[in-house]
Amino acid sequence: MKKYILAIDQGTSSTKTILFDELGLAVAKGSVNLKTTYFDNGFVEQNPEDIYQNVLDSVRLCLNNFTDQGLQLRDIISCGISNQRETFVLWDKNGKALAPAVVWACKRSIDICTDLIEKGQNDTIKKKTGLLLDPYFSGTKLLWLLQNDAALKEKVTQGEVYFGTVDCWLLYKLSNGTHFKTDYTNASRTLLFNIHTLKWDSEILENWELSNLNLPQVCPSSHDFGEMNLSQIFDNNNNISIPITALIGDSHAAAFGEGCFEKGTAKVTMGTGSSIMMNIGDEAVLSNFGMLTTICWSTEDRIDYALEGAIVSCGSTIEWLKNELQLFSNPAETASMAMEINDNSGVYLIPAFSGLGAPHWQMNRKASIEGMTFGTTKNHIVRAALESIPYQIKDVIEAMTKDMKAPLKSISVNGGMTQNKFVIHYLADLLGIPLNKQQNSDVSALGAAYLSGLKSGVYKNIEQLAILVKNQTEKVLANPNNELPVNGYLGWKQKINQHQTK
């Protein structure tokens, strides 16, 4: 009997559901777009019920695709869930949402972060959580909600509010409220979790008046989280239940799917935003160069930590050029537009639409296009936008190398922007090393599936997974004769540093 693993990858703009076989090959898919509301003031929200319904719709599409091939639902051994990180939901014990889901890209808590930093809390937060006081993370946006909604704050005081990241919300809903759990990776992105003790930090909760907030049980990423009954999906008497044996943040799932199993291996996810994550082994090393320390992934007998640099604007920059400036109708056109000109002619796009992330952490910086003349064309602007992605990645990798006092062993790339040939070759040439690229582009879903399969017995161990990953990886080679990226990067650093020294 062939065995299959269901992977739900709940992202910012869509939910993808994929069924993988034992070799890690996708056999069925379903994808449904998800609405995100972006406000002029930098607020970003989603409807929690929309997220849940989006998942049900995506799973239904995938399972129908699976059975249409004559395959049997009973051969699905387990399910893993990867999710957009930092986005959180508040709900009551009946599973009713009490506020909009506040999305990771939301900037509503800038003033709260500034206030907490001025009160001297940043060092404590960094030591305990591995993070910085930044609106990117859940905790300060939760404080904003409570400061601006007296009724909600009273409910927290009375112990009536449940808090969870998207994985936790989905598990609660899919299990009809019987399981209130999250994993170490998602907990480590909230500013409320101590990555050394692996517990919710009572001192932080007390300082922020959150001691009565209901927080989920925190478990390894590969773990028995409960079951999902398919009657929810198909609205019939289908009593098949699938064990949920993995929960993990999407970037961490990508690291696992890319085979970042040992110290010094790294991955770059290029999606709406971008996450560069490097496995640093079984000890949490705090960064001196603007990186975050986080939990990379975990099983019941092993926890690996990581350094991470989070880039806020990656694919979203290209979407902005398309939707607002209307420089092209399809992002696929951008690679050829960039290659129609020889270089950027000194034009740089600094994509600080929601501030600049690691390693700069310039929360209040605004996006800008610099170096334009009357000779600047739309191709220059498109090229500058594409170049900004490798430049930001290089910033992060330089900082990681300083923290580790050693070069990276390997770098794997994934995410939608890896389909852009200009970006991927420019990045390889800029870094000067080959890039590992999985044949399967849905690597977050793959990582969730691998972790789920470890717990459910589809896979024996990580060594078996390492062989699977190697067999599905191709290399993008660097061109040592292309000096444009290196020279362009010098100009980028100059633009970034000009702002920092003002």
Coordinates of C-alpha atoms in Angstrom, one line a residue, residues 115-454:
D115 CA 8.0 53.2 24.2
L116 CA 9.1 49.7 25.4
I117 CA 12.6 50.3 24.0
E118 CA 12.8 53.7 25.8
K119 CA 11.8 51.9 29.0
G120 CA 14.9 49.6 28.5
Q121 CA 13.0 46.4 27.7
N122 CA 14.8 45.5 24.5
D123 CA 17.8 43.7 26.0
T124 CA 15.6 41.6 28.2
I125 CA 13.4 40.7 25.3
K126 CA 16.4 39.7 23.2
K127 CA 18.0 37.6 25.9
K128 CA 14.7 35.7 26.6
T129 CA 13.1 35.4 23.2
G130 CA 15.9 35.9 20.7
L131 CA 13.9 38.6 19.0
L132 CA 13.8 42.4 19.0
L133 CA 11.0 44.8 19.9
D134 CA 9.6 45.3 16.5
P135 CA 6.1 45.5 15.1
Y136 CA 6.9 42.4 13.0
F137 CA 6.2 40.2 16.0
S138 CA 2.9 39.3 17.6
G139 CA 3.3 40.5 21.2
T140 CA 3.4 44.3 20.7
K141 CA 0.4 44.2 18.2
L142 CA -1.5 42.3 20.9
L143 CA -0.7 45.1 23.3
W144 CA -2.0 47.6 20.8
L145 CA -5.3 45.8 20.5
L146 CA -5.8 45.7 24.2
Q147 CA -4.9 49.4 24.6
N148 CA -7.5 50.3 22.0
D149 CA -10.3 47.9 23.0
A150 CA -11.3 48.2 26.7
A151 CA -13.9 45.4 26.4
L152 CA -11.3 43.0 24.9
K153 CA -8.8 43.9 27.6
E154 CA -11.4 43.2 30.3
K155 CA -12.0 39.8 28.7
V156 CA -8.3 39.1 28.9
T157 CA -8.3 40.1 32.6
Q158 CA -11.2 37.7 33.2
G159 CA -9.3 34.8 31.5
E160 CA -11.8 34.5 28.6
V161 CA -9.4 35.1 25.7
Y162 CA -7.5 32.5 23.8
F163 CA -4.4 33.6 21.9
G164 CA -2.8 31.7 19.1
T165 CA -0.8 32.0 15.9
V166 CA -2.6 30.7 12.7
D167 CA -1.5 27.1 13.2
C168 CA -3.0 27.1 16.7
W169 CA -6.3 28.7 15.4
L170 CA -6.6 26.1 12.7
L171 CA -5.9 23.2 15.0
Y172 CA -8.5 24.5 17.5
K173 CA -11.1 24.8 14.7
L174 CA -10.2 21.6 12.9
S175 CA -10.4 19.6 16.2
N176 CA -13.6 21.3 17.3
G177 CA -11.9 23.0 20.3
T178 CA -10.4 19.8 21.7
H179 CA -6.8 20.7 21.1
F180 CA -5.2 24.1 22.0
K181 CA -1.6 23.6 21.0
T182 CA 1.2 25.2 19.0
D183 CA 4.8 24.3 18.2
Y184 CA 8.1 25.8 19.3
T185 CA 8.8 27.6 16.1
N186 CA 5.5 29.5 16.1
A187 CA 5.7 30.3 19.8
S188 CA 9.2 31.6 19.3
R189 CA 7.8 34.4 17.1
T190 CA 5.4 36.0 19.6
L191 CA 7.8 37.9 21.9
L192 CA 6.1 35.9 24.8
F193 CA 8.1 32.7 24.6
N194 CA 11.5 31.9 26.3
I195 CA 13.6 30.0 23.7
H196 CA 16.0 28.8 26.5
T197 CA 13.4 27.3 28.9
L198 CA 11.0 26.4 26.1
K199 CA 8.1 27.9 28.1
W200 CA 5.9 31.0 27.9
D201 CA 7.8 33.6 29.9
S202 CA 6.0 34.5 33.1
E203 CA 8.0 37.7 33.6
I204 CA 7.2 39.1 30.2
L205 CA 3.5 38.2 30.6
E206 CA 3.4 39.8 34.0
N207 CA 5.1 43.0 32.8
W208 CA 2.7 43.3 29.9
E209 CA -0.4 42.4 32.0
L210 CA -1.0 39.3 30.0
S211 CA -0.8 36.7 32.8
N212 CA -4.5 35.8 32.4
L213 CA -4.3 35.3 28.7
N214 CA -5.0 31.7 27.6
L215 CA -1.9 30.5 25.8
P216 CA -1.6 27.1 24.0
Q217 CA 0.5 24.1 25.1
V218 CA 3.8 24.3 23.2
C219 CA 5.1 21.1 21.6
P220 CA 7.8 20.0 19.2
S221 CA 7.1 20.6 15.5
S222 CA 6.8 16.8 14.9
H223 CA 4.2 15.7 17.5
D224 CA 0.8 14.2 17.9
F225 CA -1.5 17.3 17.8
G226 CA -4.9 15.6 17.4
E227 CA -7.1 14.6 14.4
M228 CA -9.0 16.3 11.6
N229 CA -12.2 14.6 10.6
L230 CA -13.0 14.9 6.9
S231 CA -16.7 15.4 7.6
Q232 CA -15.8 19.1 8.1
I233 CA -14.4 19.1 4.6
F234 CA -17.1 17.3 2.7
D235 CA -20.2 18.1 4.7
N236 CA -21.3 14.5 4.7
N237 CA -21.0 11.4 6.9
N238 CA -17.4 10.7 5.9
N239 CA -15.9 9.5 9.2
I240 CA -12.3 9.3 8.1
S241 CA -10.0 11.1 10.5
I242 CA -6.4 12.1 9.6
P243 CA -3.9 12.5 12.5
I244 CA -2.3 16.0 12.6
T245 CA 1.4 15.2 13.4
A246 CA 3.2 18.4 12.5
L247 CA 2.7 22.2 13.1
I248 CA 5.5 24.6 12.0
G249 CA 5.9 28.2 10.8
D250 CA 6.3 28.3 7.1
S251 CA 9.9 29.6 7.0
H252 CA 11.0 26.9 9.5
A253 CA 9.1 24.3 7.4
A254 CA 11.0 25.5 4.3
A255 CA 14.3 25.1 6.2
F256 CA 13.4 21.6 7.0
G257 CA 12.1 20.8 3.5
E258 CA 15.4 22.2 2.1
G259 CA 17.4 19.8 4.3
C260 CA 18.9 22.3 6.8
F261 CA 19.6 19.5 9.1
E262 CA 23.1 20.5 10.3
K263 CA 24.9 23.5 11.7
G264 CA 25.9 26.0 9.0
T265 CA 23.3 25.1 6.4
A266 CA 20.9 27.9 5.3
K267 CA 17.9 28.6 3.2
V268 CA 16.5 31.7 1.6
T269 CA 12.7 31.9 1.1
M270 CA 11.6 34.5 -1.4
G271 CA 7.9 35.0 -1.2
T272 CA 5.8 38.1 -0.2
G273 CA 8.5 38.8 2.3
S274 CA 11.8 36.9 2.6
S275 CA 13.3 34.9 5.4
I276 CA 16.9 33.8 5.5
M277 CA 17.5 31.1 8.1
M278 CA 20.7 29.3 9.1
N279 CA 20.8 26.3 11.3
I280 CA 23.2 27.0 14.3
G281 CA 22.9 23.7 16.1
D282 CA 21.5 22.8 19.5
E283 CA 22.4 26.1 21.3
A284 CA 20.7 29.5 21.0
V285 CA 23.4 31.9 19.9
L286 CA 22.4 35.6 20.3
S287 CA 23.4 37.9 17.4
N288 CA 25.6 40.9 17.6
F289 CA 24.8 42.0 14.0
G290 CA 21.0 42.5 13.9
M291 CA 20.0 38.9 13.4
L292 CA 17.2 37.1 15.3
T293 CA 17.7 33.9 17.1
T294 CA 14.8 31.5 16.7
I295 CA 14.0 27.8 16.9
C296 CA 14.7 26.3 13.5
W297 CA 12.7 23.1 13.8
S298 CA 12.2 20.3 16.4
T299 CA 11.3 16.7 16.9
E300 CA 10.5 15.0 20.2
D301 CA 14.2 14.1 20.7
R302 CA 15.9 17.1 19.1
I303 CA 15.7 20.9 18.9
D304 CA 17.8 22.9 16.4
Y305 CA 18.1 26.6 16.7
A306 CA 18.7 29.2 13.9
L307 CA 19.8 32.7 13.1
E308 CA 17.3 34.5 10.9
G309 CA 17.1 37.7 9.0
A310 CA 13.6 38.7 8.0
I311 CA 13.2 40.9 4.9
V312 CA 9.8 42.6 4.9
S313 CA 9.4 43.4 1.1
C314 CA 10.4 40.8 -1.5
G315 CA 7.7 39.7 -3.9
S316 CA 5.4 42.4 -2.5
T317 CA 7.6 45.0 -4.1
I318 CA 7.0 43.5 -7.5
E319 CA 3.3 43.3 -6.8
W320 CA 3.3 47.0 -6.0
L321 CA 5.0 47.9 -9.3
K322 CA 2.3 45.9 -11.1
N323 CA -0.8 47.0 -9.2
E324 CA 0.1 50.7 -8.4
L325 CA 2.5 51.8 -11.1
Q326 CA 1.2 49.3 -13.7
L327 CA 4.7 48.9 -15.2
F328 CA 3.7 45.4 -16.4
S329 CA 0.7 43.1 -16.4
N330 CA 2.4 39.9 -15.3
P331 CA 5.3 39.5 -12.9
A332 CA 6.8 36.9 -15.3
E333 CA 7.6 39.8 -17.6
T334 CA 10.0 41.4 -15.2
A335 CA 13.0 39.2 -15.8
S336 CA 13.2 40.0 -19.6
M337 CA 12.5 43.7 -18.8
A338 CA 15.5 43.8 -16.5
M339 CA 17.7 42.0 -19.0
E340 CA 16.8 44.5 -21.8
I341 CA 19.2 47.0 -20.2
N342 CA 22.9 46.4 -19.4
D343 CA 22.9 47.7 -15.8
N344 CA 20.8 49.7 -13.3
S345 CA 22.4 53.0 -14.4
G346 CA 22.6 54.0 -10.7
V347 CA 18.9 53.6 -10.0
Y348 CA 18.1 51.9 -6.7
L349 CA 14.7 51.0 -5.2
I350 CA 14.8 50.8 -1.4
P351 CA 11.7 48.7 -0.7
A352 CA 11.0 50.0 2.9
F353 CA 7.2 49.9 2.3
S354 CA 6.8 48.5 5.8
G355 CA 10.2 49.6 7.1
L356 CA 13.5 47.8 6.6
G357 CA 14.0 44.5 8.3
A358 CA 17.2 42.7 9.2
P359 CA 19.9 43.6 9.7
H360 CA 19.0 47.3 9.6
W361 CA 15.7 47.3 11.6
Q362 CA 14.8 50.8 10.4
M363 CA 11.1 50.7 11.5
N364 CA 10.2 54.2 10.4
R365 CA 12.0 54.2 7.0
K366 CA 9.8 54.8 3.9
A367 CA 10.3 53.2 0.5
S368 CA 12.2 55.3 -2.1
I369 CA 13.5 55.2 -5.7
E370 CA 16.8 56.9 -5.9
G371 CA 19.2 57.9 -8.7
M372 CA 16.7 58.6 -11.4
T373 CA 17.3 61.0 -14.3
F374 CA 15.2 61.8 -17.5
G375 CA 17.0 58.8 -19.0
T376 CA 15.4 56.4 -16.5
T377 CA 12.9 54.0 -18.0
K378 CA 10.4 51.7 -16.5
N379 CA 12.9 48.9 -17.2
H380 CA 15.4 50.6 -14.9
I381 CA 12.8 50.8 -12.1
V382 CA 11.8 47.1 -12.6
R383 CA 15.5 46.1 -12.6
A384 CA 16.2 48.2 -9.4
A385 CA 13.2 46.4 -7.7
L386 CA 14.5 43.0 -8.7
E387 CA 18.1 43.8 -7.6
S388 CA 16.8 45.0 -4.2
I389 CA 16.0 41.3 -3.4
P390 CA 19.5 39.9 -3.8
Y391 CA 21.0 43.0 -2.1
Q392 CA 18.8 42.5 1.0
I393 CA 19.7 38.8 1.1
K394 CA 23.4 39.7 0.9
D395 CA 23.0 42.1 3.8
V396 CA 21.7 39.3 6.0
I397 CA 24.2 36.7 4.9
E398 CA 27.1 39.0 5.7
A399 CA 25.7 39.6 9.2
M400 CA 25.2 35.9 9.8
T401 CA 28.7 35.1 8.7
K402 CA 30.0 37.7 11.2
D403 CA 27.9 36.1 14.0
M404 CA 29.1 32.6 13.3
K405 CA 32.7 33.7 12.5
A406 CA 32.5 31.2 9.6
P407 CA 31.1 31.1 6.0
L408 CA 27.9 29.2 5.4
K409 CA 28.2 25.5 4.3
S410 CA 25.4 25.7 1.8
I411 CA 22.5 27.9 0.7
S412 CA 19.2 26.7 -0.6
V413 CA 16.6 28.9 -2.3
N414 CA 12.8 28.6 -2.5
G415 CA 9.6 30.6 -2.9
G416 CA 7.8 32.2 -5.8
M417 CA 10.7 34.7 -6.8
T418 CA 13.0 31.8 -7.5
Q419 CA 11.0 31.4 -10.8
N420 CA 12.5 34.8 -11.8
K421 CA 15.7 33.9 -13.7
F422 CA 17.2 37.4 -13.4
V423 CA 16.8 37.4 -9.6
I424 CA 18.2 33.9 -9.1
H425 CA 21.3 34.3 -11.3
Y426 CA 21.9 37.8 -10.0
L427 CA 21.8 36.3 -6.4
A428 CA 24.2 33.5 -7.3
D429 CA 26.7 35.9 -8.9
L430 CA 26.4 38.3 -6.0
L431 CA 27.1 35.6 -3.4
G432 CA 29.7 33.9 -5.5
I433 CA 28.5 30.4 -4.6
P434 CA 26.1 27.8 -6.2
L435 CA 22.5 27.9 -4.9
N436 CA 20.6 24.7 -4.2
K437 CA 17.1 24.7 -5.7
Q438 CA 14.5 22.0 -5.0
Q439 CA 12.6 20.6 -8.0
N440 CA 9.5 21.0 -5.8
S441 CA 8.8 24.8 -5.4
D442 CA 6.3 24.2 -2.5
V443 CA 9.1 23.5 0.0
S444 CA 7.2 24.8 3.1
A445 CA 4.5 22.2 2.5
L446 CA 7.2 19.6 1.8
G447 CA 8.9 20.4 5.2
A448 CA 5.5 20.1 7.0
A449 CA 4.9 16.8 5.3
Y450 CA 8.4 15.5 6.2
L451 CA 8.0 16.4 9.8
S452 CA 4.5 14.8 9.9
G453 CA 5.8 11.7 8.2
L454 CA 8.6 11.4 10.8

